[in-house]
Amino acid sequence: MKKRIVAALMASVMCLSMLAGCGNNDDGTQGGNSGSSEGSSSTPVSSTPTESTPDASQPSGGEEPSGQAWEQTWPDGQKITWLVRDDNVDPADSRYQQLIGVQKIEEMFHVDIEFIIFNGKADDAKEQYLTMLTTEPLPDVISYLNEEMYKADGGITGLKTKGIIPQSLNEIIETKMPNLSKILEDRPDIARDLSDNNGEYLYFERINPYDSAVDYVAASDTGLVMRKDWLDDVGMDVPTNMDEWYDVLTAFKQIGADKVPFDAYSSGIMLFEAAYGMTSGIYIDPDTGKVEHGARTQKYKEYLETMSKWYAEGLMDHVFDENGKAVSKGGDDNVTGGIAGSWKGLANNNTKFGDKMREAGQPQVELVAVPWPAMADGTVYTPRTVSRKQRETQIITVDAKAEPEKMDAIATVMDYMFSEEGSEMLCWGEEGVTFVKDDMGNRTLTEYGNEQLELPGNTGKPQRYKMYGNQSGGFPSYGCFDVNSATRDQWFIDAATVWVQASFDLGYPGCISLTAEQNEKVNEGNSQLSDYIAEMKWKFITGQEPLSNFDTYVAELERMGISNVVAAYQEAYDAYLAK
């Protein structure tokens, strides 16, 4: 059938006991292809690499997927329209045209998946998305940042309220999705995190089971980074608390007048909030177990006192622009230029920054990931929520639900993606071709699977194993997060491992659903609060407003309705715990 593209370390990880299980993880998106085959049966056969194609194999007839009993209630060649994100790529050049895993799935289940390619980095991406939701017909499946794009109208719950997605997927899961049903039955923690407060399932996603250390590492890629060679120059160790941070930054300042001990661009100073047992937004207070808004607490005042001292002594820079807004750009140049001694970084910084600096004539450069600073009693909190809910989700629209045969096909295909066989294929490719397993079941890419490809119209060079599926969110899957670790360099793994070590995660569980009424209260309060909090943070830290006026500031927060916002989140959190 002719294709048609439509433009358009577990012991140390104690922090996740109650909260591990909801939030954000986004590694970007990959691309691929669709293919179909008409007929009553098909069987994928073992394949071998060829020189004439970037594919590791070509799908052809064969037996049905192992471990899955399914009944075909749809006609051969059943079309499924599937919106996916492939940024800044002409739809004709999208990797979704070549995904071998999708081709195999099409042949296994006798369907034709037609991709609608969406540029999530377009200037009007959100407007395009919202327009699409009012245009008929809707795509059958939408894989995108659905919660974020529709947040003003209630996120995914709002999509249900507006009649864009079905009221519930529970029945289809119970009757047509045995693999997912088994996961939800065996893992009540996963079931709680993926369902709304009424126990209804509204979407699918790539599920991280958090069964092993590598699962946690895969969900943590942001933290504090420091110049290890600078530490060696001043004869100091990696800091472990705020007093040691002050000493190190003070020593860094003596290296040169042009040096920035801590480059605070991209809201970097927020990573120090957890050292005071809070975050400046909504979080779960470890002292009470209740929801709190850190910006009104005395802990926040202590944090501001430290940041104000650092600012006054020139220990940090690039915090605010001339309008009092957090500086979001420019810090990369300070890092690569050898000016910054520490910053808010990513686990790819050793290659993104370190390699670039060493190649540019700074051979002494050595970077180190810094652990979250401990409190006075030794407790280590992390402000980075390591959680289950992915940014990119898969929703099935009411247009697809209105066609029972199509809905059966979608459910069967997605359920296969949740199976061990399907998840492994989408994440790793084919055993013996793109990866191998040892006696312990650990997977490793083959030389062939790790080979980089140059594809027309794509600026990146994906490895061959990525030509099977999308590890980030284009399709649902279960587990296989070891691919994130197995395909990263050691510095990346070491950094991510450092950043998941903490006593408690202060984040607010991202999988908690707000009702329409709760969301309205939150939006109404935040419309005033966010700008005021940002403005006063800037003034307190720079000294334009004395911290002796902190109580007056808190009173203004109360007048603006901060308690109503906290109450709305508390109601939602209580409902989540009661599920």
Coordinates of C-alpha atoms in Angstrom, one line a residue:
M1 CA 0.0 0.0 0.0
K2 CA 1.4 3.4 -0.9
K3 CA 2.4 5.5 2.0
R4 CA 1.1 9.0 2.5
I5 CA 2.6 11.6 4.8
V6 CA 0.3 14.3 6.1
A7 CA 2.0 17.7 6.7
A8 CA 0.7 19.5 9.4
L9 CA 21.7 2.8 42.4
M10 CA 18.6 2.1 44.3
A11 CA 19.9 2.0 47.9
S12 CA 20.8 5.7 47.7
V13 CA 17.6 6.6 46.0
M14 CA 15.3 7.1 49.0
C15 CA 13.8 10.3 47.8
L16 CA 11.1 8.5 45.7
S17 CA 9.3 6.5 48.3
M18 CA 6.0 8.2 48.1
L19 CA 6.5 10.6 45.2
A20 CA 8.3 8.4 42.7
G21 CA 5.7 7.9 40.2
C22 CA 4.6 11.1 38.6
G23 CA 6.2 14.0 36.7
N24 CA 8.4 14.9 33.8
N25 CA 11.0 13.4 31.7
D26 CA 11.7 14.6 28.2
D27 CA 14.7 13.4 26.2
G28 CA 13.4 14.8 22.9
T29 CA 11.7 13.0 20.1
Q30 CA 12.8 10.6 17.3
G31 CA 11.2 10.0 14.0
G32 CA 10.3 7.0 11.8
N33 CA 7.9 5.5 9.2
S34 CA 4.7 3.7 8.5
G35 CA 4.1 0.7 6.3
S36 CA 1.1 -1.6 5.7
S37 CA 0.3 -4.9 4.2
E38 CA -3.1 -6.2 3.1
G39 CA -4.2 -9.8 3.7
S40 CA -5.3 -12.1 6.4
S41 CA -1.9 -13.0 7.8
S42 CA 1.7 -11.8 8.1
T43 CA 4.9 -12.9 9.8
P44 CA 8.0 -10.8 10.5
V45 CA 11.1 -12.9 9.8
S46 CA 14.6 -12.7 11.2
S47 CA 16.5 -10.1 9.2
T48 CA 20.0 -9.2 8.5
P49 CA 21.7 -5.8 7.7
T50 CA 21.9 -4.6 4.2
E51 CA 24.1 -2.0 2.6
S52 CA 21.4 -0.5 0.4
T53 CA 19.1 0.9 3.1
P54 CA 19.4 2.6 6.5
D55 CA 17.0 0.0 7.9
A56 CA 18.5 -2.8 9.9
S57 CA 15.9 -5.1 8.5
Q58 CA 12.9 -5.2 6.3
P59 CA 9.5 -6.5 7.5
S60 CA 7.9 -9.4 5.8
G61 CA 5.3 -12.0 6.5
G62 CA 5.3 -14.2 9.6
E63 CA 3.7 -15.3 12.9
E64 CA 1.8 -13.2 15.2
P65 CA 3.5 -11.4 18.2
S66 CA 4.6 -13.8 20.9
G67 CA 2.8 -13.8 24.2
Q68 CA -0.2 -11.9 23.0
A69 CA -3.7 -13.3 22.2
W70 CA -5.6 -11.0 20.0
E71 CA -8.6 -11.1 17.7
Q72 CA -8.8 -9.1 14.5
T73 CA -12.2 -7.3 14.4
W74 CA -11.1 -4.7 11.8
P75 CA -10.6 -5.0 8.0
D76 CA -7.1 -5.6 6.7
G77 CA -5.4 -2.3 6.1
Q78 CA -7.4 -0.4 8.8
K79 CA -6.1 3.1 8.7
I80 CA -5.0 4.8 11.9
T81 CA -4.0 8.5 11.7
W82 CA -1.4 9.3 14.3
L83 CA -0.1 12.8 15.1
V84 CA 3.6 12.7 16.1
R85 CA 6.2 15.3 16.9
D86 CA 9.2 15.6 14.6
D87 CA 10.6 19.2 15.0
N88 CA 11.9 21.3 12.1
V89 CA 11.8 18.5 9.6
D90 CA 9.9 18.5 6.3
P91 CA 7.2 15.8 6.7
A92 CA 8.6 14.1 3.6
D93 CA 11.9 13.7 5.3
S94 CA 10.6 12.6 8.7
R95 CA 12.1 9.5 10.2
Y96 CA 8.6 8.3 10.9
Q97 CA 8.6 7.3 7.3
Q98 CA 11.3 4.7 8.1
L99 CA 10.6 3.3 11.5
I100 CA 11.1 -0.4 11.2
G101 CA 9.3 -1.2 14.4
V102 CA 6.2 0.5 13.1
Q103 CA 6.4 -1.3 9.8
K104 CA 6.5 -4.6 11.6
I105 CA 3.6 -3.7 13.8
E106 CA 1.6 -2.7 10.7
E107 CA 2.2 -6.2 9.2
M108 CA 1.6 -8.0 12.5
F109 CA -1.8 -6.4 13.0
H110 CA -2.8 -5.7 9.4
V111 CA -3.2 -1.9 9.9
D112 CA -2.0 1.2 8.1
I113 CA -0.6 3.9 10.4
E114 CA -0.6 7.2 8.7
F115 CA 1.5 9.8 10.5
I116 CA 0.7 13.5 10.8
I117 CA 4.0 15.3 11.4
F118 CA 3.9 18.2 13.8
N119 CA 6.6 20.7 14.4
G120 CA 6.6 21.3 18.1
K121 CA 9.3 24.0 17.8
A122 CA 7.3 26.2 15.4
D123 CA 6.6 29.7 16.7
D124 CA 2.9 29.0 16.5
A125 CA 3.0 25.4 17.7
K126 CA 0.5 25.9 20.5
E127 CA -1.9 27.8 18.3
Q128 CA -1.6 25.0 15.7
Y129 CA -2.3 22.4 18.3
L130 CA -5.4 24.2 19.7
T131 CA -6.7 24.8 16.2
M132 CA -6.3 21.1 15.4
L133 CA -8.5 20.2 18.3
T134 CA -11.4 22.2 16.8
T135 CA -10.9 20.9 13.3
E136 CA -12.7 17.8 11.9
P137 CA -11.8 15.1 11.6
L138 CA -9.5 14.8 14.5
P139 CA -6.4 12.5 14.3
D140 CA -7.2 9.1 15.8
V141 CA -4.2 9.3 18.1
I142 CA -2.3 12.4 19.2
S143 CA 1.2 12.0 20.7
Y144 CA 2.3 15.3 22.0
L145 CA 2.6 17.5 25.1
N146 CA -1.2 17.3 25.6
E147 CA -1.2 18.3 29.3
E148 CA 1.0 21.4 28.7
M149 CA -0.6 22.6 25.5
Y150 CA -4.1 22.4 27.0
K151 CA -3.2 23.4 30.5
A152 CA -5.2 26.6 30.5
D153 CA -8.3 24.6 29.9
G154 CA -7.6 21.8 32.4
G155 CA -4.9 19.8 30.6
I156 CA -5.9 16.2 29.7
T157 CA -8.9 16.4 32.1
G158 CA -10.0 19.5 30.1
L159 CA -9.8 17.5 26.9
K160 CA -12.2 15.0 28.4
T161 CA -14.6 17.8 29.6
K162 CA -14.6 19.4 26.2
G163 CA -15.4 16.1 24.5
I164 CA -12.2 15.8 22.6
I165 CA -11.2 12.5 24.1
P166 CA -13.4 9.7 25.5
Q167 CA -14.7 10.0 29.1
S168 CA -12.8 6.8 30.0
L169 CA -10.5 4.2 28.5
N170 CA -11.1 1.7 31.3
E171 CA -13.4 -0.6 29.4
I172 CA -11.2 -0.8 26.4
I173 CA -8.2 -1.5 28.6
E174 CA -10.0 -4.3 30.4
T175 CA -11.3 -5.9 27.3
K176 CA -8.8 -5.3 24.6
M177 CA -5.4 -4.6 26.3
P178 CA -4.3 -7.6 28.4
N179 CA -0.6 -6.5 28.6
L180 CA -1.5 -3.1 30.1
S181 CA -4.2 -4.6 32.2
K182 CA -1.7 -7.0 33.8
I183 CA 0.7 -4.1 34.5
L184 CA -2.0 -2.1 36.2
E185 CA -3.2 -5.1 38.2
D186 CA 0.3 -6.0 39.4
R187 CA 1.4 -2.4 40.0
P188 CA -1.2 -0.5 42.0
D189 CA 1.3 2.4 42.3
I190 CA 1.4 2.7 38.5
A191 CA -2.4 2.4 38.3
R192 CA -2.8 5.2 40.9
D193 CA -0.4 7.5 39.1
L194 CA -1.9 7.0 35.6
S195 CA -5.5 7.4 36.6
D196 CA -7.5 10.5 37.5
N197 CA -9.1 11.0 40.9
N198 CA -12.1 9.0 39.8
G199 CA -9.9 6.0 38.8
E200 CA -10.4 6.7 35.1
Y201 CA -7.7 6.3 32.5
L202 CA -7.6 9.0 29.9
Y203 CA -4.3 8.7 28.1
F204 CA -1.3 6.4 27.6
E205 CA 2.4 7.1 27.9
R206 CA 5.8 5.5 28.1
I207 CA 5.8 4.0 31.7
N208 CA 8.9 4.0 33.8
P209 CA 8.5 1.2 36.4
Y210 CA 11.3 2.5 38.6
D211 CA 12.4 -1.1 39.3
S212 CA 16.1 -0.5 39.1
A213 CA 18.8 2.1 39.5
V214 CA 19.0 2.7 35.8
D215 CA 15.3 3.6 35.8
Y216 CA 15.9 6.4 38.2
V217 CA 19.0 7.6 36.3
A218 CA 17.0 7.7 33.1
A219 CA 14.7 10.2 34.8
S220 CA 17.3 12.6 36.1
D221 CA 19.5 14.7 33.8
T222 CA 19.6 18.2 35.5
G223 CA 21.7 19.4 38.4
L224 CA 24.7 21.4 39.6
V225 CA 27.9 21.3 37.6
M226 CA 31.3 22.7 38.6
R227 CA 34.8 23.1 37.2
K228 CA 36.8 20.3 38.8
D229 CA 40.0 21.8 37.6
W230 CA 39.2 25.1 39.4
L231 CA 38.6 23.1 42.6
D232 CA 42.0 21.6 42.2
D233 CA 43.5 25.0 41.6
V234 CA 42.2 26.3 44.9
G235 CA 42.8 23.1 46.7
M236 CA 39.2 22.4 47.6
D237 CA 36.8 19.4 47.4
V238 CA 33.4 19.3 45.8
P239 CA 31.0 21.2 48.2
T240 CA 28.3 19.2 50.1
N241 CA 26.4 22.0 51.9
M242 CA 25.7 25.7 51.6
D243 CA 28.6 26.8 53.8
E244 CA 31.1 24.8 51.7
W245 CA 29.5 26.3 48.6
Y246 CA 30.1 29.8 49.9
D247 CA 33.8 28.9 50.6
V248 CA 34.3 27.4 47.2
L249 CA 32.6 30.3 45.4
T250 CA 34.7 32.8 47.4
A251 CA 37.8 31.0 46.4
F252 CA 36.7 30.9 42.7
K253 CA 36.3 34.7 42.8
Q254 CA 40.0 35.0 43.6
I255 CA 41.0 33.2 40.4
G256 CA 40.4 36.3 38.3
A257 CA 38.3 39.5 38.2
D258 CA 36.5 38.3 35.1
K259 CA 35.4 35.0 36.6
V260 CA 31.8 34.2 37.5
P261 CA 31.9 31.7 40.4
F262 CA 28.2 30.7 39.9
D263 CA 26.5 31.6 36.6
A264 CA 22.9 31.8 37.6
Y265 CA 21.3 31.9 34.1
S266 CA 18.3 29.8 33.4
S267 CA 17.0 30.2 37.0
G268 CA 20.0 28.3 38.3
I269 CA 19.7 29.6 41.8
M270 CA 16.4 27.7 42.2
L271 CA 18.5 24.5 42.5
F272 CA 19.7 25.7 45.9
E273 CA 16.1 26.0 47.3
A274 CA 16.0 22.4 48.5
A275 CA 19.0 23.1 50.8
Y276 CA 16.4 25.1 52.9
G277 CA 13.8 22.3 52.9
M278 CA 11.5 23.9 50.4
T279 CA 10.9 25.0 46.8
S280 CA 9.6 28.4 45.8
G281 CA 6.5 26.9 44.3
I282 CA 4.1 24.2 45.3
Y283 CA 5.7 21.3 47.1
I284 CA 5.1 18.6 49.8
D285 CA 6.6 19.9 53.1
P286 CA 8.6 17.1 54.5
D287 CA 8.0 18.4 58.0
T288 CA 4.2 18.2 57.8
G289 CA 3.5 16.0 54.8
K290 CA 1.1 18.7 53.6
V291 CA 1.1 20.9 50.5
E292 CA 2.9 24.2 50.9
H293 CA 3.9 27.1 48.7
G294 CA 7.5 27.8 49.6
A295 CA 7.5 31.5 48.5
R296 CA 5.6 32.4 51.7
T297 CA 7.7 30.5 54.2
Q298 CA 10.5 31.5 56.6
K299 CA 12.6 28.9 54.9
Y300 CA 12.3 30.9 51.7
K301 CA 13.5 34.0 53.6
E302 CA 16.6 32.2 54.7
Y303 CA 17.3 31.2 51.2
L304 CA 16.9 34.8 50.0
E305 CA 19.3 36.0 52.6
T306 CA 22.0 33.6 51.3
M307 CA 21.3 34.5 47.6
S308 CA 21.4 38.2 48.5
K309 CA 24.8 37.7 50.2
W310 CA 26.2 35.8 47.2
Y311 CA 24.9 38.5 44.9
A312 CA 26.3 41.4 46.9
E313 CA 29.8 39.7 47.1
G314 CA 29.9 39.0 43.4
L315 CA 29.7 35.3 43.8
M316 CA 27.1 34.9 41.1
D317 CA 26.0 36.7 38.0
H318 CA 23.5 36.6 35.1
V319 CA 20.6 36.2 37.5
F320 CA 18.2 38.9 36.4
D321 CA 18.0 41.1 33.3
E322 CA 17.2 44.9 33.3
N323 CA 13.5 44.1 33.7
G324 CA 14.0 41.8 36.7
K325 CA 13.3 38.7 34.8
A326 CA 15.4 35.6 35.2
V327 CA 18.2 35.5 32.5
S328 CA 17.5 32.4 30.3
K329 CA 20.2 32.7 27.7
G330 CA 23.9 33.6 27.4
G331 CA 25.3 31.3 30.1
D332 CA 26.5 28.7 27.6
D333 CA 29.0 31.3 26.2
N334 CA 30.3 32.0 29.7
V335 CA 30.8 28.3 30.3
T336 CA 32.6 27.6 27.0
G337 CA 34.5 30.8 27.4
G338 CA 36.0 29.6 30.6
I339 CA 34.4 32.3 32.7
A340 CA 31.9 30.3 34.8
G341 CA 33.0 28.1 37.6
S342 CA 29.7 26.4 38.3
W343 CA 26.2 26.5 36.9
K344 CA 22.8 24.7 36.5
G345 CA 23.8 21.9 34.1
L346 CA 22.7 18.8 32.2
A347 CA 24.2 15.4 32.1
N348 CA 25.5 16.0 28.6
N349 CA 27.6 19.0 29.8
N350 CA 30.9 17.0 29.6
T351 CA 30.5 16.6 25.8
K352 CA 28.5 19.8 25.1
F353 CA 30.8 22.1 27.1
G354 CA 33.9 20.1 28.2
D355 CA 34.8 18.6 24.9
K356 CA 34.3 21.9 23.1
M357 CA 36.5 23.7 25.6
R358 CA 39.2 21.1 25.4
E359 CA 39.2 21.2 21.6
A360 CA 39.4 25.0 21.7
G361 CA 42.7 25.1 23.6
Q362 CA 41.6 24.5 27.2
P363 CA 43.0 21.0 27.7
Q364 CA 42.9 21.3 31.5
V365 CA 39.1 21.5 31.7
E366 CA 37.5 18.9 33.9
L367 CA 33.8 19.0 34.9
V368 CA 32.2 17.3 37.9
A369 CA 28.5 16.9 38.9
V370 CA 27.9 18.3 42.3
P371 CA 25.4 16.6 44.8
W372 CA 22.5 18.5 46.2
P373 CA 23.7 20.6 49.2
A374 CA 22.7 19.1 52.6
M375 CA 20.9 20.9 55.3
A376 CA 22.6 21.5 58.7
D377 CA 21.3 18.1 60.0
G378 CA 22.7 16.3 57.0
T379 CA 19.4 15.8 55.3
V380 CA 19.6 16.0 51.6
Y381 CA 16.6 17.1 49.6
T382 CA 16.3 17.4 45.9
P383 CA 14.2 20.1 44.1
R384 CA 14.0 18.0 40.9
T385 CA 10.9 15.8 40.9
V386 CA 11.8 12.3 39.6
S387 CA 8.4 11.1 38.6
R388 CA 6.4 8.8 36.4
K389 CA 4.3 11.1 34.3
Q390 CA 6.0 11.8 31.0
R391 CA 5.6 15.2 29.2
E392 CA 4.5 13.5 26.0
T393 CA 1.3 11.5 26.2
Q394 CA -0.8 9.5 23.7
I395 CA -4.5 10.4 23.6
I396 CA -7.2 8.7 21.6
T397 CA -9.8 11.1 20.2
V398 CA -13.6 10.7 20.2
D399 CA -13.5 10.4 16.4
A400 CA -11.5 7.1 16.7
K401 CA -13.7 5.9 19.6
A402 CA -16.8 6.4 17.4
E403 CA -15.5 3.6 15.1
P404 CA -15.5 0.4 17.1
E405 CA -13.4 -1.6 14.6
K406 CA -10.8 1.2 14.5
M407 CA -10.8 1.5 18.3
D408 CA -10.1 -2.2 18.6
A409 CA -7.2 -1.9 16.2
I410 CA -5.7 1.1 18.1
A411 CA -6.1 -0.7 21.4
T412 CA -4.5 -3.9 20.2
V413 CA -1.5 -2.0 18.6
M414 CA -0.9 0.0 21.7
D415 CA -1.2 -3.0 24.0
Y416 CA 1.5 -4.7 21.9
M417 CA 3.7 -1.6 22.5
F418 CA 3.2 -2.2 26.2
S419 CA 4.3 -5.8 26.0
E420 CA 7.9 -6.8 26.7
E421 CA 8.4 -7.8 23.1
G422 CA 6.9 -4.6 21.7
S423 CA 8.6 -2.3 24.1
E424 CA 12.0 -3.8 23.5
M425 CA 11.6 -3.5 19.8
L426 CA 10.6 0.1 19.9
C427 CA 13.4 1.0 22.3
W428 CA 16.3 -1.3 21.3
G429 CA 15.4 -2.7 17.9
E430 CA 16.1 -6.4 17.1
E431 CA 18.1 -8.8 19.3
G432 CA 21.1 -10.1 17.4
V433 CA 20.9 -7.2 14.9
T434 CA 21.0 -3.9 16.8
F435 CA 21.5 -5.3 20.3
V436 CA 22.6 -8.4 22.2
K437 CA 21.8 -9.7 25.7
D438 CA 24.2 -11.3 28.2
D439 CA 23.3 -14.2 30.6
M440 CA 21.9 -11.7 33.1
G441 CA 19.5 -10.1 30.5
N442 CA 21.5 -6.9 30.2
R443 CA 21.2 -5.4 26.8
T444 CA 24.1 -3.8 24.8
L445 CA 24.1 -2.2 21.4
T446 CA 25.9 -4.0 18.6
E447 CA 28.4 -2.0 16.5
Y448 CA 25.8 -2.1 13.8
G449 CA 23.0 -0.8 16.1
N450 CA 25.2 2.0 17.3
E451 CA 26.2 3.1 13.8
Q452 CA 25.1 6.7 13.1
L453 CA 23.1 7.5 9.9
E454 CA 22.8 10.5 7.8
L455 CA 19.2 11.0 6.7
P456 CA 18.0 13.5 4.1
G457 CA 16.5 16.6 5.7
N458 CA 17.6 15.7 9.2
T459 CA 20.3 17.6 11.0
G460 CA 20.9 14.9 13.6
K461 CA 22.6 11.5 13.0
P462 CA 20.5 8.9 14.7
Q463 CA 22.0 5.5 15.5
R464 CA 20.4 2.6 13.6
Y465 CA 18.6 1.2 16.7
K466 CA 16.6 4.5 16.7
M467 CA 15.2 3.6 13.4
Y468 CA 12.9 1.1 15.1
G469 CA 11.0 3.4 17.4
N470 CA 10.8 6.5 19.6
Q471 CA 12.3 6.1 23.0
S472 CA 10.8 9.4 24.3
G473 CA 7.0 9.5 23.8
G474 CA 5.8 9.0 20.2
F475 CA 4.5 5.6 21.3
P476 CA 3.6 4.1 24.6
S477 CA 5.8 1.4 26.1
Y478 CA 6.7 -0.2 29.4
G479 CA 10.2 -0.2 30.8
C480 CA 13.4 -0.5 28.7
F481 CA 14.7 2.7 30.2
D482 CA 18.1 0.9 30.4
V483 CA 18.5 2.2 26.8
N484 CA 19.0 5.7 28.2
S485 CA 22.0 4.5 30.3
A486 CA 23.4 1.9 27.9
T487 CA 23.7 4.5 25.2
R488 CA 25.3 7.3 27.2
D489 CA 28.9 8.1 28.1
Q490 CA 30.1 7.4 31.6
W491 CA 30.2 11.1 32.7
F492 CA 26.5 11.3 31.8
I493 CA 25.7 8.3 33.9
D494 CA 27.8 9.4 36.8
A495 CA 26.2 12.8 36.8
A496 CA 22.6 11.5 36.7
T497 CA 23.5 9.0 39.5
V498 CA 24.7 11.9 41.7
W499 CA 21.5 13.9 41.1
V500 CA 19.1 11.1 42.1
Q501 CA 20.7 10.7 45.5
A502 CA 18.7 12.4 48.2
S503 CA 16.7 11.7 51.3
F504 CA 13.5 13.2 50.0
D505 CA 12.1 14.6 46.8
L506 CA 10.4 18.0 47.5
G507 CA 8.5 18.1 44.2
Y508 CA 4.8 18.1 43.9
P509 CA 3.7 14.8 42.3
G510 CA 3.0 15.7 38.6
C511 CA 0.6 12.9 38.1
I512 CA -2.0 14.5 40.4
S513 CA -5.1 15.7 38.5
L514 CA -6.8 19.0 39.4
T515 CA -10.5 19.2 39.0
A516 CA -11.9 22.0 36.8
E517 CA -12.9 23.9 39.9
Q518 CA -9.5 23.4 41.5
N519 CA -7.7 24.4 38.3
E520 CA -9.8 27.6 38.1
K521 CA -8.7 28.5 41.7
V522 CA -5.1 27.9 40.8
N523 CA -5.2 29.8 37.6
E524 CA -7.0 32.7 39.3
G525 CA -4.4 32.9 42.1
N526 CA -1.3 32.4 39.9
S527 CA -2.4 35.1 37.5
Q528 CA -1.2 37.6 40.1
L529 CA 1.1 35.6 42.3
S530 CA 3.7 34.5 39.8
D531 CA 4.7 37.9 38.6
Y532 CA 4.7 39.4 42.1
I533 CA 6.8 36.6 43.5
A534 CA 9.3 36.9 40.7
E535 CA 9.5 40.7 41.1
M536 CA 10.0 40.5 44.8
K537 CA 12.6 37.8 44.5
W538 CA 14.6 40.0 42.2
K539 CA 14.3 43.0 44.6
F540 CA 15.1 41.0 47.7
I541 CA 18.2 39.4 46.2
T542 CA 19.6 42.6 44.7
G543 CA 18.8 44.7 47.8
Q544 CA 16.3 47.0 46.2
E545 CA 13.8 45.7 48.8
P546 CA 15.2 45.0 52.4
L547 CA 14.4 41.6 53.7
S548 CA 13.0 43.3 56.8
N549 CA 9.9 43.8 54.6
F550 CA 9.5 40.1 54.1
D551 CA 6.4 39.9 56.4
T552 CA 4.7 42.7 54.4
Y553 CA 5.5 40.7 51.2
V554 CA 3.9 37.6 52.7
A555 CA 0.8 39.5 53.7
E556 CA 0.4 40.7 50.1
L557 CA 0.7 37.1 48.9
E558 CA -2.2 36.2 51.2
R559 CA -4.2 39.1 49.9
M560 CA -3.6 37.8 46.3
G561 CA -5.0 34.4 47.3
I562 CA -1.9 32.1 47.9
S563 CA -3.8 30.2 50.5
N564 CA -6.6 29.4 48.0
V565 CA -4.0 28.0 45.6
V566 CA -2.4 25.8 48.3
A567 CA -5.9 24.6 49.4
A568 CA -6.7 23.6 45.8
Y569 CA -3.6 21.5 45.5
Q570 CA -4.1 20.0 49.0
E571 CA -7.6 18.8 47.9
A572 CA -6.1 17.2 44.8
Y573 CA -3.3 15.6 46.8
D574 CA -5.7 14.2 49.4
A575 CA -7.8 12.7 46.6
Y576 CA -4.6 11.2 45.1
L577 CA -3.6 9.6 48.3
A578 CA -7.1 8.2 48.8
K579 CA -7.2 6.4 45.5

